[in-house]
Each structure stands twice: as C-alpha cells, then as structure tokens.
Amino acid sequence: MDGTMDDIIVKYDPDYMVDEIVAHNEEHLLLFQPARDVSIAGKLDDQDGLFEHKYSKLQCARNIRLLEYSATSNCNKVRFHLSENSIDAIGGRFIAISYCWGGEKPTEYLPISSRAYLKVTKTVYSILRHISGVASGLPVWIDAICINQEDCGEKGVQVSMMGDIYAAARCVLVWLGDGNLTQASQLALWSYLTSPYTHNNTALCDIGSFGGVGDSLFGSVLQSPWFERAWIVQEVCLARKVLFLCGAVGMSLPFLKDYLEIRRKNYNSLPDSYSIPSDWGRTSLPVFEQFPKLCAHRKLILENGGKPRVTLTDILLEFQSFKATDPRDKVFAFLGLADYHNLQPDYTDSIGNVFTKAMIVCSPSLYDYRILGYAGLANPRIDGPVMFASVPTWVPDFSCTFFAQPFTLRNDFKATSPKDISEAASESRENPQLLYGSSPGNLSLFLKTAFIDTIEEMSRPGLCSMESPFLDQQAVLKCQYDMVNEGIEMLKRQNLHLVSKAVSTICFETVTAGSFSNINSLSDEMKAAVLKAFQESKGAVEFPSQSREDNNIKKFYAQMHRSGIGRSRRLFTTQEGRLGMANGNIRKGDRVCLVSGAPVPFVLRGPIANYRWHAIYHLVCDAYVYGVMYGEASDVNSYPFETILLE
C-alpha cells in the first residue's frame, strides 16, 4: 500500500465503469479486475494519531451519507471519505450496494479521510475491495457505513428512506460474495457463463466436464443467503438497473433470470451444489422459488411507473418466507413496497409492538382473512415478555418459519361466501371499529362467527417443533401412517356426522387437505389402489422417486407432505363426528367456528372473558374440517352468526 498516514490511499484502476454498465445492453456479462487492497498499512496500534470515525448528525431529514473515492490528480489512487447529500438532489449520481449482512460483527478497519477509520465487517470489507474498480468515481451508498448504526433514531429515519435511496441510485450492485473462489475459479466461472451452453436448454450431461465444473461453481454461488434476505425485495424491485457481482464476475438481472429458468428446466441433471441436503431427496435451492417472485414484483412496480400499488397484507404474504436477522425487519423491509399505510420503522419499539402495528394496518383488508392463517396460539410464536410481551393471539409472529402453508391461502376453499364490497361496507357502518381496546394493554379484534362444533379427540401430535424443524423422512412417514389409522379409529368411535363416504376415504381426503379427490380426477379404482399401497407400506416405504413409483402414488405422498400432517399438524374429531386437521397445539374443548367471509374454519379457545355483550376468545389456528370447506355448514339457520372479540 502506498502513501503516508497523512494521505491514506488505496489502489484504483477503473477498467470498467458503472456509467458504461448502465449504457450497455443488460444481457452483457462483465469481468472486473481482481480485488484491491483497501486496508490500513501496518497494525492499527502502531498508527500514531489515528482515531475511530465519529458520525455527525445529518443536517436534514432527507439527507444521506455517501462513501466517496477521491482520486489524486497524478496517479490511480483514491482515498475514502463520507459526504452528506440530499437524496432529492443526488438522484442518478451514486451507486447503492445490496448485500447480506447477517449477524456478522465488525472486525476490519477501513480508512476514512486522512486520520480516521471505521470498523466494518469482513463482508463489507470484501465488497469495497471488489467494487473499487467499478465505481468510476461515483459515490457509494452502503448501509453499514452510510447509516450511523448506533443511533436508533437516525436508523429508523434512514430505513424509512431506503426505498427512495435504491430507486434514486444509478445502479444497484448486488454482492453475492466470492464463495472463497480463487482467481482461477472466477475465470473458469466466467468462461462457463459466457459459453453457448449456458444460454440454451442443453442438459448438463451434454455439456461435458467443463460445463460440469462451471455449473458446480455457480451452484455454490446461488447458495448465497442474499436470495432469502427480506431487504433485497425493495432493493431490487425499486432499482433503475441491477448488476450482480460474484467476486470479479458481473451479470445483469435478465441474464440471471434466464439462466435460472434454463437450469430449472434441467434440474434433474444439475450437480449437487444446486440442492440442499435432505433425507427427502433433492431439495432445490431457495433461489429457484424466491427469484421469480422478485422479478415478477419488480415488473409489476415498473409497469406502475415505479410506484407500489399493493397493500401491506399482500406484500407480507408474498414474501413471508424471506428472512431477517432482526425480527422487526420482517415488517420494516417491506414498508417501502406497500401502499395505503403510514407506518414508519422504529427500532426503539419492541418486536411485539411492531408486529401488532403491522396487523392494525392490515386490519381493514382482513376481510380476505388470509393473514390470520399465520396467527394463533398453535402457530409458531416468539416467547418471552421481553421479545413478544402481551401480543394479541390474532397477531402473527412474522419472523417465524412455518412448517406448512396456512389453509387460508388456498383459493379453492369457500367455507363461507366471500364478502362483496357492499356487504363489507354495510358491516363497517354497523360496526365501524374492527379493533377495540377491551382492557388495558389488550387490543381486541371484532369477528362475526358461527360456532359449529367442539374438538373431542385428537391423534398424536406432529413431530416438528421450533427446536427440531427438520426430521428424518422415515419418521414422518411412519407418523403419517399411524395418524391415518388413528383417524380411522377415532371416526369409528364417533356417531358419524357424514356417512356419504367410507371412513377410510374421509380420512385420506382429510390428511391431504381435500387434495386427494382432486389428483388427476382419479377413478374410484385408482383411489383404492393408492390407499391400498399406503396401508400396505405400514409407514416404512421409501420416499417415492420419479423413476421408481407410480405417478399418482407420488402425488398422494406429496399432498400429504404439503398438508403438514405428521409434521406440524394432527387430526381431530368433534362432538358431532366431524374429522379435521389443525396445528399440533389444539386441545379438547377448543371450538370450531366459521368466520363470516373467511374461506376456512378457525379454532378458538374460550370464552376467556366477556366485554359488555361480547364474549372474548383466543385464536388457536385455522383448520381443515371435512364436510365444511365448501359451504356445507354455512346455513345461518343451522349455525347463527354472532359478533365476538379476539384478544
């Protein structure tokens, strides 16, 4: 490293410039120069007079800091320093960085001006080393440096502006890491990506050893946690241009989108680096599911002139599986993509309050009831008074991983008829408050419900828990087998409410959440063959593979797996002889109800108290109940509706 302590500098050789990247056709791939050294020479303790950079307060609420490269006049060298700029005046004249921070701690030293330094994470340090040949003099915005992370007030304001920041940047550079790739490996990856095999539907087995090496390398790159990070959604969706960097290799968003689609079509011939190890066979990397969602939402925003036109409910549901280190970011990360709300990020607020405020915003659109499927005592929730405090049961824990998709997200269920606009408006006039503070510290939700039954008996619980979310496939198959037999026996002990079908058929349709009868419109003979194969397996079968098992039997197992039975869900019977499926923490005595306008039944617990003339209940979870899912029990004369409160 050249220079003295009065002039801390780094190597700078702008062979490729962002200005050129933006001007070029987006289909291009780019190969940048190797990483530069941006470290402070010698040991920090030996640097006389060097001090840690202290942030000054931003002068205006709409100002941001930018990390600038100040080149000297006579050589390709540059020093870092921070400048303050108005976001409204700097549009199109800086680069924004998108990367995965995670829980990494600052351990590296970055020179800022002539005598100051900042401690940064190894990831940020690596990013700056690689983009030093890309920035072409354009300042850079990167949150770890440009936001004072120790100032919660500033952090909240800046986070609320991040949508504007990424939309204003000339280009968003996405850092996928270098995967510890050597320079030779990066060149091999570059050669592979530019080969004609990469751009067509050629199967891996036809590419040969060269393609196999390249595919394996890029499969490792696609394992980057960036693709599952909640913040990337707005960072990419609102960007003018996007360029992905993997070490020295750069690629455009359209290139990566097309590449993934081609590889998805040839998934069975891809190397193991494109899969997650699993006892259930090959499980594809999250990128194959997440990236198309990202591209589709970006297209929607571009078609709307760069403005969001969706509710917070829609955004939270669409990207629920994306992850964040801070649970509050599972809400904050999506605020810039949602319309019709006034929520602002506040990192001084508790997790529970943040989630409750998000649901208050969602409550006017609760007439579709989809988001309630993630709420309730039987769904995963953060425990502890510090983390979650006293949070209503109708508020989901947005930070959790859910083992099975809520029944509320199925668009084929119609336990009650959905409300039209006039009906919803009429109910709003009759009861203008959807939410009510029924007691100090408690916020209750009004629901119009009809109680149709009570849980009487339950099968064994599923095997999954927050502590053990991943299980041996044979253990789950055995549990599913045992549950089916328990369900059949439980039904036989009841005075059957529905006798139009055989007990075994009712049970099999329940454990697949109604999908069994819809598998390719199976004939009765084929259904009988599938049931016989399952019963003869005694829970000890191998998980069916594409080459060895009958297609319909495979679909049956797949539907059982998706339903969550044996994992997070169990069977139950009711006092009137119905068979249902719900999450594991249901109890005997919990009540099954219809909610006016909701597509599925819900399980409630209580009443726990009364407020004026309304009973107060706790939400447990949504449920599948055979013989109820398509409006069979929604006759108001049989089960009158009443208004209750959920607390």
XYZ file of C-alpha atoms in Angstrom:
647
model
C 0.000 0.000 0.000
C 1.341 3.418 -0.980
C 1.248 6.700 0.902
C 1.682 8.091 4.405
C -0.637 8.466 7.369
C -1.485 11.978 6.197
C -2.671 10.578 2.896
C -4.283 7.144 3.388
C -4.892 5.739 -0.093
C -5.940 2.591 -1.911
C -5.202 1.221 -5.359
C -7.701 2.320 -8.006
C -7.856 1.061 -11.576
C -11.264 1.707 -13.189
C -11.106 -0.675 -16.150
C -14.888 -0.999 -16.110
C -17.157 1.831 -15.092
C -20.727 1.820 -13.872
C -21.509 4.533 -16.428
C -20.643 2.035 -19.153
C -22.529 -0.786 -17.430
C -25.715 1.269 -17.351
C -25.321 2.251 -21.007
C -24.678 -1.307 -22.192
C -27.288 -3.856 -23.122
C -28.389 -5.603 -19.918
C -27.721 -9.022 -21.409
C -23.950 -8.479 -21.097
C -21.685 -10.266 -18.642
C -18.688 -8.384 -17.302
C -15.361 -9.471 -15.850
C -13.753 -6.976 -13.483
C -10.209 -6.611 -12.268
C -9.125 -8.622 -9.177
C -9.844 -7.195 -5.737
C -7.754 -4.257 -4.467
C -6.187 -3.739 -1.079
C -8.157 -1.203 0.961
C -6.600 -1.971 4.331
C -4.677 0.346 6.610
C -0.957 -0.317 6.354
C 0.639 -1.869 9.439
C -1.034 -2.559 12.739
C -3.661 -0.143 13.935
C -1.974 0.222 17.316
C 1.141 1.485 15.581
C -0.650 4.347 13.820
C 0.098 7.480 15.780
C -2.883 9.828 15.939
C -5.350 7.580 14.062
C -8.854 7.628 15.595
C -12.216 5.954 15.051
C -14.553 7.982 12.871
C -17.324 9.806 14.754
C -20.584 10.416 12.924
C -22.052 13.905 12.817
C -25.797 14.433 12.894
C -27.367 14.657 9.463
C -28.419 18.229 8.755
C -31.778 17.421 7.138
C -34.207 14.530 7.390
C -33.913 13.834 3.648
C -30.104 13.811 3.651
C -27.964 10.711 3.246
C -24.264 9.955 3.569
C -22.279 8.659 0.621
C -18.896 6.951 0.607
C -16.727 8.721 -1.947
C -13.498 7.800 -3.706
C -11.263 10.879 -4.018
C -8.609 10.232 -6.664
C -5.342 12.152 -6.718
C -4.519 14.140 -9.817
C -1.364 12.319 -10.878
C -1.978 8.624 -10.179
C -4.606 5.927 -9.988
C -5.040 6.166 -6.241
C -8.044 7.065 -4.138
C -8.929 7.762 -0.540
C -12.300 7.195 1.130
C -14.358 9.861 2.808
C -18.010 10.405 3.730
C -20.089 13.244 2.336
C -23.614 14.407 3.121
C -26.092 14.909 0.288
C -29.797 15.478 -0.244
C -31.437 12.364 -1.643
C -33.648 14.638 -3.742
C -30.627 16.294 -5.383
C -28.253 13.356 -5.872
C -30.539 11.056 -7.896
C -28.749 9.056 -10.586
C -25.295 10.058 -9.355
C -24.398 7.300 -6.892
C -24.315 3.512 -6.596
C -26.261 1.554 -3.961
C -24.986 -1.763 -2.638
C -27.269 -4.705 -1.845
C -25.719 -7.489 0.217
C -26.365 -9.880 3.091
C -25.250 -8.543 6.455
C -26.483 -11.300 8.743
C -25.140 -11.348 12.296
C -21.558 -10.564 11.327
C -19.557 -8.328 13.704
C -17.154 -5.567 12.566
C -13.560 -6.813 12.631
C -11.846 -4.973 9.752
C -10.510 -1.414 9.600
C -11.418 0.900 6.730
C -9.612 4.252 6.289
C -11.941 7.274 6.267
C -10.204 10.573 5.330
C -6.589 11.019 6.382
C -6.654 10.165 10.072
C -9.875 8.279 10.813
C -11.004 4.702 10.388
C -14.241 2.732 10.602
C -14.597 -0.837 11.789
C -16.527 -2.840 9.202
C -17.484 -6.473 8.717
C -15.443 -8.795 6.556
C -18.291 -8.803 4.037
C -18.316 -5.009 3.696
C -14.529 -5.002 3.501
C -14.630 -7.584 0.699
C -17.316 -5.629 -1.167
C -15.246 -2.439 -1.139
C -12.168 -4.311 -2.327
C -14.044 -5.656 -5.337
C -16.052 -2.575 -6.337
C -13.058 -0.246 -6.196
C -12.598 -0.942 -9.900
C -16.283 -0.465 -10.708
C -17.328 2.803 -9.113
C -15.674 5.094 -11.699
C -15.697 7.975 -9.268
C -19.395 7.611 -8.415
C -20.005 7.671 -4.655
C -21.371 4.552 -2.998
C -24.248 4.083 -0.557
C -23.874 1.066 1.719
C -25.993 0.927 4.859
C -23.339 -0.390 7.261
C -21.199 2.714 6.654
C -23.634 5.393 5.495
C -26.057 4.948 8.423
C -24.924 5.514 11.997
C -25.864 2.097 13.350
C -25.547 3.300 16.949
C -28.234 5.984 16.522
C -31.637 4.256 16.584
C -33.435 7.473 15.704
C -31.324 8.088 12.619
C -31.503 4.414 11.710
C -35.303 4.479 11.733
C -35.455 7.595 9.539
C -32.868 6.274 7.083
C -34.517 2.860 6.878
C -37.823 4.537 6.012
C -35.985 6.223 3.101
C -34.295 3.098 1.764
C -36.883 2.600 -0.942
C -36.150 6.131 -2.178
C -32.395 5.529 -1.903
C -32.380 2.392 -4.042
C -34.770 3.977 -6.533
C -32.516 7.047 -6.847
C -29.261 5.135 -7.396
C -27.878 4.977 -10.910
C -27.255 1.285 -10.434
C -27.720 -1.239 -7.629
C -24.752 -3.578 -7.276
C -25.750 -6.881 -5.676
C -22.911 -8.614 -3.857
C -23.303 -12.399 -3.910
C -19.897 -12.901 -2.336
C -16.907 -14.581 -3.843
C -17.582 -18.009 -2.336
C -13.878 -18.189 -1.473
C -13.293 -18.619 -5.201
C -9.700 -18.347 -6.335
C -8.847 -16.095 -9.264
C -8.573 -19.219 -11.437
C -12.032 -20.361 -10.300
C -13.523 -16.966 -11.108
C -12.019 -17.142 -14.595
C -13.445 -20.662 -15.010
C -16.849 -19.406 -13.878
C -16.622 -16.512 -16.331
C -15.707 -18.852 -19.189
C -18.609 -21.135 -18.335
C -21.176 -18.315 -18.121
C -20.103 -16.928 -21.497
C -20.238 -20.334 -23.191
C -23.170 -21.057 -25.557
C -24.251 -23.990 -23.355
C -25.252 -21.579 -20.615
C -27.830 -19.837 -22.804
C -29.802 -22.810 -24.082
C -31.639 -25.817 -22.743
C -28.707 -28.194 -23.087
C -28.785 -30.738 -20.296
C -25.786 -30.992 -18.019
C -24.945 -34.470 -19.274
C -24.451 -32.995 -22.771
C -22.083 -30.240 -21.640
C -19.162 -32.363 -20.533
C -16.669 -31.907 -17.747
C -16.052 -28.208 -18.419
C -19.728 -27.339 -18.055
C -19.987 -29.559 -15.007
C -17.243 -27.625 -13.229
C -18.820 -24.298 -14.174
C -22.282 -25.407 -13.115
C -20.933 -26.652 -9.791
C -19.161 -23.346 -9.159
C -22.230 -21.290 -9.946
C -24.456 -23.587 -7.920
C -22.273 -22.706 -4.939
C -22.728 -19.006 -5.698
C -26.512 -19.465 -5.743
C -26.352 -20.776 -2.186
C -25.736 -17.189 -1.072
C -28.097 -16.202 1.767
C -28.724 -12.974 -0.174
C -31.522 -14.693 -2.121
C -33.530 -15.253 1.081
C -32.957 -11.845 2.684
C -36.049 -9.705 3.292
C -34.402 -6.396 2.418
C -33.436 -7.467 -1.113
C -37.042 -7.263 -2.269
C -37.266 -3.480 -2.278
C -33.575 -3.077 -3.127
C -34.058 -4.929 -6.409
C -37.687 -4.107 -7.172
C -37.183 -0.337 -6.951
C -33.773 -0.175 -8.674
C -33.250 1.500 -12.042
C -30.589 -1.035 -13.035
C -29.274 -4.112 -11.239
C -25.885 -5.782 -11.616
C -24.931 -8.929 -9.704
C -21.323 -9.346 -8.607
C -19.722 -12.664 -7.727
C -16.135 -11.783 -6.998
C -14.856 -10.315 -10.263
C -17.747 -11.679 -12.349
C -20.707 -9.401 -13.040
C -24.054 -10.293 -14.595
C -27.293 -8.461 -15.281
C -30.666 -9.273 -13.780
C -32.148 -10.507 -17.100
C -29.154 -12.802 -17.585
C -29.529 -14.344 -14.123
C -33.304 -14.697 -14.556
C -32.916 -16.543 -17.866
C -30.079 -18.678 -16.513
C -32.165 -19.852 -13.553
C -35.148 -20.640 -15.759
C -32.995 -22.761 -18.092
C -31.424 -24.584 -15.171
C -34.811 -25.141 -13.541
C -35.998 -26.957 -16.666
C -32.916 -29.196 -16.456
C -32.973 -29.538 -12.679
C -32.628 -33.312 -12.587
C -29.295 -33.114 -14.423
C -27.769 -30.392 -12.242
C -24.931 -31.062 -9.778
C -25.486 -31.348 -6.027
C -24.443 -27.715 -5.466
C -27.915 -26.718 -6.715
C -29.624 -28.695 -3.947
C -29.978 -28.682 -0.182
C -29.042 -31.970 1.520
C -32.235 -33.637 2.692
C -33.496 -37.040 3.753
C -36.437 -36.338 1.464
C -34.305 -36.462 -1.665
C -33.104 -33.466 -3.643
C -34.499 -30.181 -2.380
C -33.835 -27.278 -4.729
C -32.110 -24.123 -3.547
C -34.453 -21.340 -2.338
C -33.332 -19.148 -5.254
C -35.458 -21.186 -7.679
C -38.598 -20.190 -5.757
C -37.604 -16.760 -4.470
C -36.047 -15.141 -7.538
C -39.098 -15.472 -9.836
C -41.194 -13.772 -7.118
C -38.650 -10.972 -7.016
C -38.666 -10.493 -10.796
C -42.462 -10.621 -11.030
C -42.884 -7.937 -8.374
C -40.197 -5.764 -9.977
C -42.075 -5.996 -13.281
C -45.328 -5.014 -11.551
C -43.713 -1.941 -9.996
C -42.112 -0.893 -13.295
C -45.496 -1.196 -15.013
C -46.927 1.127 -12.336
C -44.340 3.808 -13.017
C -42.071 2.747 -10.183
C -44.782 3.087 -7.542
C -46.206 0.319 -5.306
C -49.883 -0.375 -5.772
C -50.413 -3.195 -3.289
C -51.397 -3.423 0.362
C -49.082 -4.349 3.207
C -51.098 -7.564 3.586
C -50.245 -8.630 0.037
C -46.539 -7.883 0.484
C -46.237 -9.655 3.837
C -47.950 -12.739 2.431
C -45.984 -12.822 -0.819
C -42.584 -12.618 0.842
C -43.304 -14.258 4.197
C -40.560 -16.859 3.729
C -37.787 -14.262 3.319
C -35.507 -13.867 6.321
C -34.080 -11.106 8.515
C -31.640 -11.066 11.425
C -33.744 -8.525 13.325
C -37.343 -9.853 13.533
C -38.713 -6.325 13.163
C -37.203 -6.166 9.685
C -39.748 -8.762 8.558
C -42.100 -5.760 8.598
C -39.774 -2.792 8.076
C -38.169 -4.310 4.961
C -41.487 -4.248 3.090
C -42.939 -0.880 4.071
C -41.419 0.849 1.037
C -43.153 -1.630 -1.262
C -46.645 -1.236 0.189
C -49.176 1.496 -0.395
C -52.005 2.774 1.805
C -50.202 2.887 5.159
C -48.358 5.370 7.370
C -46.087 3.003 9.311
C -42.526 4.166 9.945
C -39.596 1.991 11.082
C -38.862 2.477 14.775
C -36.009 0.408 16.190
C -36.786 1.574 19.720
C -40.098 -0.316 19.532
C -40.481 -3.911 20.727
C -40.904 -6.804 18.321
C -44.434 -7.438 19.552
C -45.491 -3.820 19.091
C -44.064 -3.732 15.568
C -45.995 -6.852 14.586
C -49.183 -5.568 16.225
C -48.937 -2.234 14.402
C -48.460 -4.102 11.130
C -51.629 -6.099 11.760
C -53.514 -2.912 12.622
C -52.542 -1.624 9.176
C -53.689 -4.939 7.689
C -56.992 -4.999 9.593
C -59.055 -3.002 7.048
C -58.184 -5.699 4.491
C -58.831 -8.557 6.910
C -61.986 -9.384 5.015
C -59.864 -11.760 2.926
C -58.626 -13.355 6.194
C -55.523 -14.845 4.569
C -53.050 -13.379 7.019
C -54.952 -14.740 10.042
C -53.809 -18.203 8.989
C -50.347 -17.335 10.339
C -51.703 -16.219 13.722
C -52.910 -18.059 16.797
C -51.639 -19.922 19.834
C -50.987 -23.114 17.849
C -48.727 -21.386 15.324
C -45.019 -20.707 15.963
C -44.607 -17.635 18.163
C -41.711 -15.878 19.844
C -41.998 -16.495 23.563
C -40.942 -14.327 26.467
C -42.095 -10.977 27.868
C -39.047 -9.104 26.541
C -39.369 -10.314 22.953
C -43.091 -10.513 22.426
C -44.722 -9.090 25.562
C -48.520 -9.235 25.655
C -49.387 -9.658 21.993
C -52.939 -10.494 20.854
C -53.420 -14.002 19.527
C -54.622 -12.588 16.194
C -51.164 -11.083 15.575
C -48.806 -13.441 13.698
C -45.149 -13.837 14.508
C -43.886 -12.628 11.137
C -40.327 -13.700 11.944
C -41.047 -17.421 12.267
C -40.645 -20.242 9.812
C -43.943 -22.013 9.240
C -43.884 -25.752 8.623
C -46.948 -25.798 6.370
C -48.829 -23.222 4.345
C -51.953 -21.894 6.103
C -55.223 -23.268 4.803
C -56.375 -19.658 4.384
C -54.069 -19.283 1.367
C -55.858 -21.982 -0.617
C -58.079 -20.308 -3.223
C -60.382 -23.320 -3.677
C -61.889 -23.307 -0.168
C -65.154 -21.470 0.497
C -66.360 -22.467 3.953
C -68.329 -19.208 3.865
C -69.023 -16.965 0.909
C -66.501 -14.141 0.486
C -67.905 -10.719 1.233
C -68.521 -8.347 -1.618
C -67.787 -4.644 -1.317
C -71.353 -3.644 -0.440
C -71.612 -6.253 2.324
C -68.280 -5.203 3.800
C -69.344 -1.555 3.688
C -72.627 -2.392 5.414
C -70.844 -4.249 8.219
C -68.407 -1.360 8.605
C -71.322 1.039 9.102
C -72.888 -1.257 11.697
C -69.586 -1.822 13.485
C -67.130 0.890 12.386
C -64.389 -0.338 14.726
C -62.649 -3.555 13.725
C -60.309 -3.133 16.694
C -61.150 -2.237 20.261
C -59.164 -1.773 23.463
C -61.261 -4.115 25.580
C -58.938 -3.814 28.569
C -55.686 -2.008 29.425
C -52.875 -3.305 27.223
C -55.179 -5.552 25.203
C -56.328 -4.833 21.683
C -59.225 -6.966 20.503
C -60.426 -7.776 17.014
C -64.132 -7.973 16.195
C -65.191 -11.089 14.260
C -68.587 -12.294 13.084
C -68.567 -16.031 13.818
C -70.781 -19.115 13.928
C -69.718 -21.933 16.266
C -70.354 -25.252 14.555
C -68.576 -27.836 16.714
C -66.179 -28.643 19.560
C -62.980 -30.711 19.445
C -63.464 -34.016 21.238
C -60.458 -36.224 20.455
C -57.045 -35.773 18.844
C -54.457 -38.001 17.240
C -50.820 -37.941 18.274
C -49.132 -34.586 17.526
C -46.818 -33.994 14.587
C -43.096 -34.418 15.040
C -41.860 -30.943 14.088
C -41.061 -28.236 16.600
C -39.150 -24.965 16.531
C -36.263 -26.873 18.115
C -36.424 -29.727 15.558
C -37.892 -28.377 12.290
C -36.176 -30.967 10.061
C -36.855 -34.647 10.513
C -35.894 -37.997 9.117
C -38.316 -38.803 6.298
C -38.977 -42.322 7.561
C -40.006 -40.965 10.970
C -42.517 -38.611 9.346
C -43.885 -41.291 7.023
C -44.359 -43.619 9.988
C -46.125 -40.835 11.919
C -48.396 -40.142 8.943
C -49.242 -43.826 8.668
C -50.064 -44.046 12.372
C -52.138 -40.850 12.229
C -54.259 -42.171 9.371
C -55.029 -45.319 11.339
C -55.769 -43.263 14.458
C -58.083 -41.042 12.431
C -59.986 -44.045 11.115
C -60.374 -45.445 14.630
C -61.437 -42.063 16.050
C -64.130 -41.761 13.394
C -65.396 -45.245 14.145
C -65.816 -44.249 17.807
C -67.973 -41.260 16.832
C -71.544 -41.074 15.613
C -70.526 -40.043 12.126
C -71.804 -36.639 11.077
C -71.152 -37.512 7.434
C -71.669 -41.033 6.173
C -71.772 -40.474 2.410
C -68.257 -41.884 2.013
C -66.258 -44.681 3.557
C -64.428 -43.808 6.761
C -61.048 -44.517 5.157
C -61.832 -42.228 2.211
C -62.846 -39.397 4.572
C -59.596 -39.855 6.461
C -57.422 -39.870 3.347
C -59.106 -36.768 1.952
C -58.562 -35.026 5.291
C -54.835 -35.816 5.576
C -54.323 -34.365 2.085
C -56.464 -31.292 2.937
C -59.001 -32.177 0.273
C -56.449 -32.704 -2.485
C -56.763 -36.498 -2.667
C -60.022 -36.397 -4.610
C -58.564 -33.799 -6.991
C -55.446 -35.720 -8.030
C -55.949 -36.017 -11.780
C -59.649 -36.765 -11.138
C -58.740 -40.263 -10.027
C -61.182 -43.073 -10.622
C -62.501 -44.950 -7.613
C -60.351 -47.911 -8.635
C -57.193 -45.808 -8.729
C -58.033 -44.210 -5.377
C -58.473 -47.656 -3.897
C -55.095 -48.691 -5.310
C -53.404 -45.642 -3.803
C -54.988 -46.258 -0.400
C -54.034 -49.914 -0.501
C -50.417 -49.077 -1.352
C -50.260 -46.642 1.573
C -51.840 -49.057 4.050
C -49.562 -51.894 2.980
C -46.498 -49.699 3.430
C -47.003 -49.587 7.219
C -45.083 -46.326 7.168
C -41.827 -47.985 6.136
C -41.776 -47.166 2.428
C -39.008 -45.319 0.686
C -39.986 -41.813 -0.275
C -41.126 -42.233 -3.881
C -38.738 -41.084 -6.586
C -39.540 -40.067 -10.122
C -38.152 -43.223 -11.656
C -39.499 -45.883 -9.296
C -43.021 -45.101 -8.151
C -46.380 -44.701 -9.792
C -47.109 -41.048 -10.533
C -50.430 -40.937 -8.688
C -48.982 -42.517 -5.556
C -46.183 -39.948 -5.607
C -48.735 -37.159 -5.844
C -50.604 -38.573 -2.871
C -47.439 -38.546 -0.746
C -46.621 -35.037 -1.970
C -50.081 -33.771 -0.996
C -49.738 -35.301 2.468
C -46.341 -33.660 2.877
C -47.690 -30.242 1.825
C -50.664 -30.532 4.171
C -48.293 -30.699 7.154
C -49.834 -33.848 8.602
C -47.307 -35.739 10.705
C -45.045 -32.704 10.835
C -46.778 -29.710 12.418
C -50.410 -30.819 12.109
C -52.541 -33.568 13.646
C -56.041 -34.980 13.192
C -59.022 -34.347 15.443
C -62.641 -35.421 15.726
C -65.504 -33.300 17.029
C -68.506 -33.877 19.236
C -70.718 -34.072 16.147
C -68.468 -36.646 14.468
C -66.519 -34.479 12.049
C -62.898 -35.179 11.157
C -60.454 -32.312 10.824
C -56.804 -31.349 10.717
C -55.120 -28.478 12.552
C -51.868 -27.461 14.189
C -50.472 -29.579 16.991
C -51.330 -27.374 19.988
C -55.100 -27.705 19.727
C -56.904 -29.010 22.827
C -60.012 -30.943 23.699
C -62.783 -28.391 24.184
C -61.457 -25.909 21.616
C -64.307 -24.651 19.468
C -64.535 -24.869 15.687
C -66.171 -21.858 14.088
C -66.958 -20.297 10.760
C -65.949 -16.666 10.272
C -68.176 -14.623 8.008
C -66.335 -14.149 4.715
C -63.433 -16.464 5.603
C -62.590 -19.384 3.285
C -61.790 -21.861 6.077
C -62.903 -22.629 9.642
C -60.894 -21.431 12.636
C -60.275 -22.981 16.040
C -60.920 -20.692 19.031
C -60.314 -21.163 22.754
C -62.631 -19.751 25.356
C -64.575 -17.751 26.145
C -61.907 -16.367 28.454
C -63.916 -13.291 29.465
C -66.737 -11.015 28.402
C -66.741 -7.393 27.371
C -70.172 -5.817 27.562
C -72.314 -8.158 25.468
C -69.408 -9.759 23.537
C -67.566 -12.946 24.504
C -63.762 -12.796 24.258
C -61.797 -15.700 22.770
C -58.222 -16.600 21.887
C -57.374 -17.567 18.327
C -55.742 -21.012 18.113
C -55.287 -21.602 14.358
C -57.059 -22.190 11.076
C -58.284 -25.706 10.260
C -59.381 -28.136 7.589
C -62.680 -29.828 8.502
C -64.117 -32.470 6.205
C -67.630 -31.601 5.054
C -67.278 -27.892 5.878
C -64.756 -26.482 3.389
C -67.174 -25.795 0.526
C -70.045 -24.092 2.317
C -71.862 -27.194 3.560
C -72.226 -25.793 7.109
C -72.761 -22.109 6.360
C -76.565 -22.174 6.626
C -77.334 -19.298 9.005
C -80.447 -21.085 10.233
C -78.387 -24.037 11.486
C -75.494 -22.044 12.895
C -76.370 -18.401 13.628
C -73.574 -15.842 13.445
C -72.655 -13.650 16.404
C -70.040 -10.963 16.971
C -67.170 -11.903 19.277
C -63.834 -10.388 20.250
C -60.431 -11.978 19.684
C -57.824 -10.964 22.229
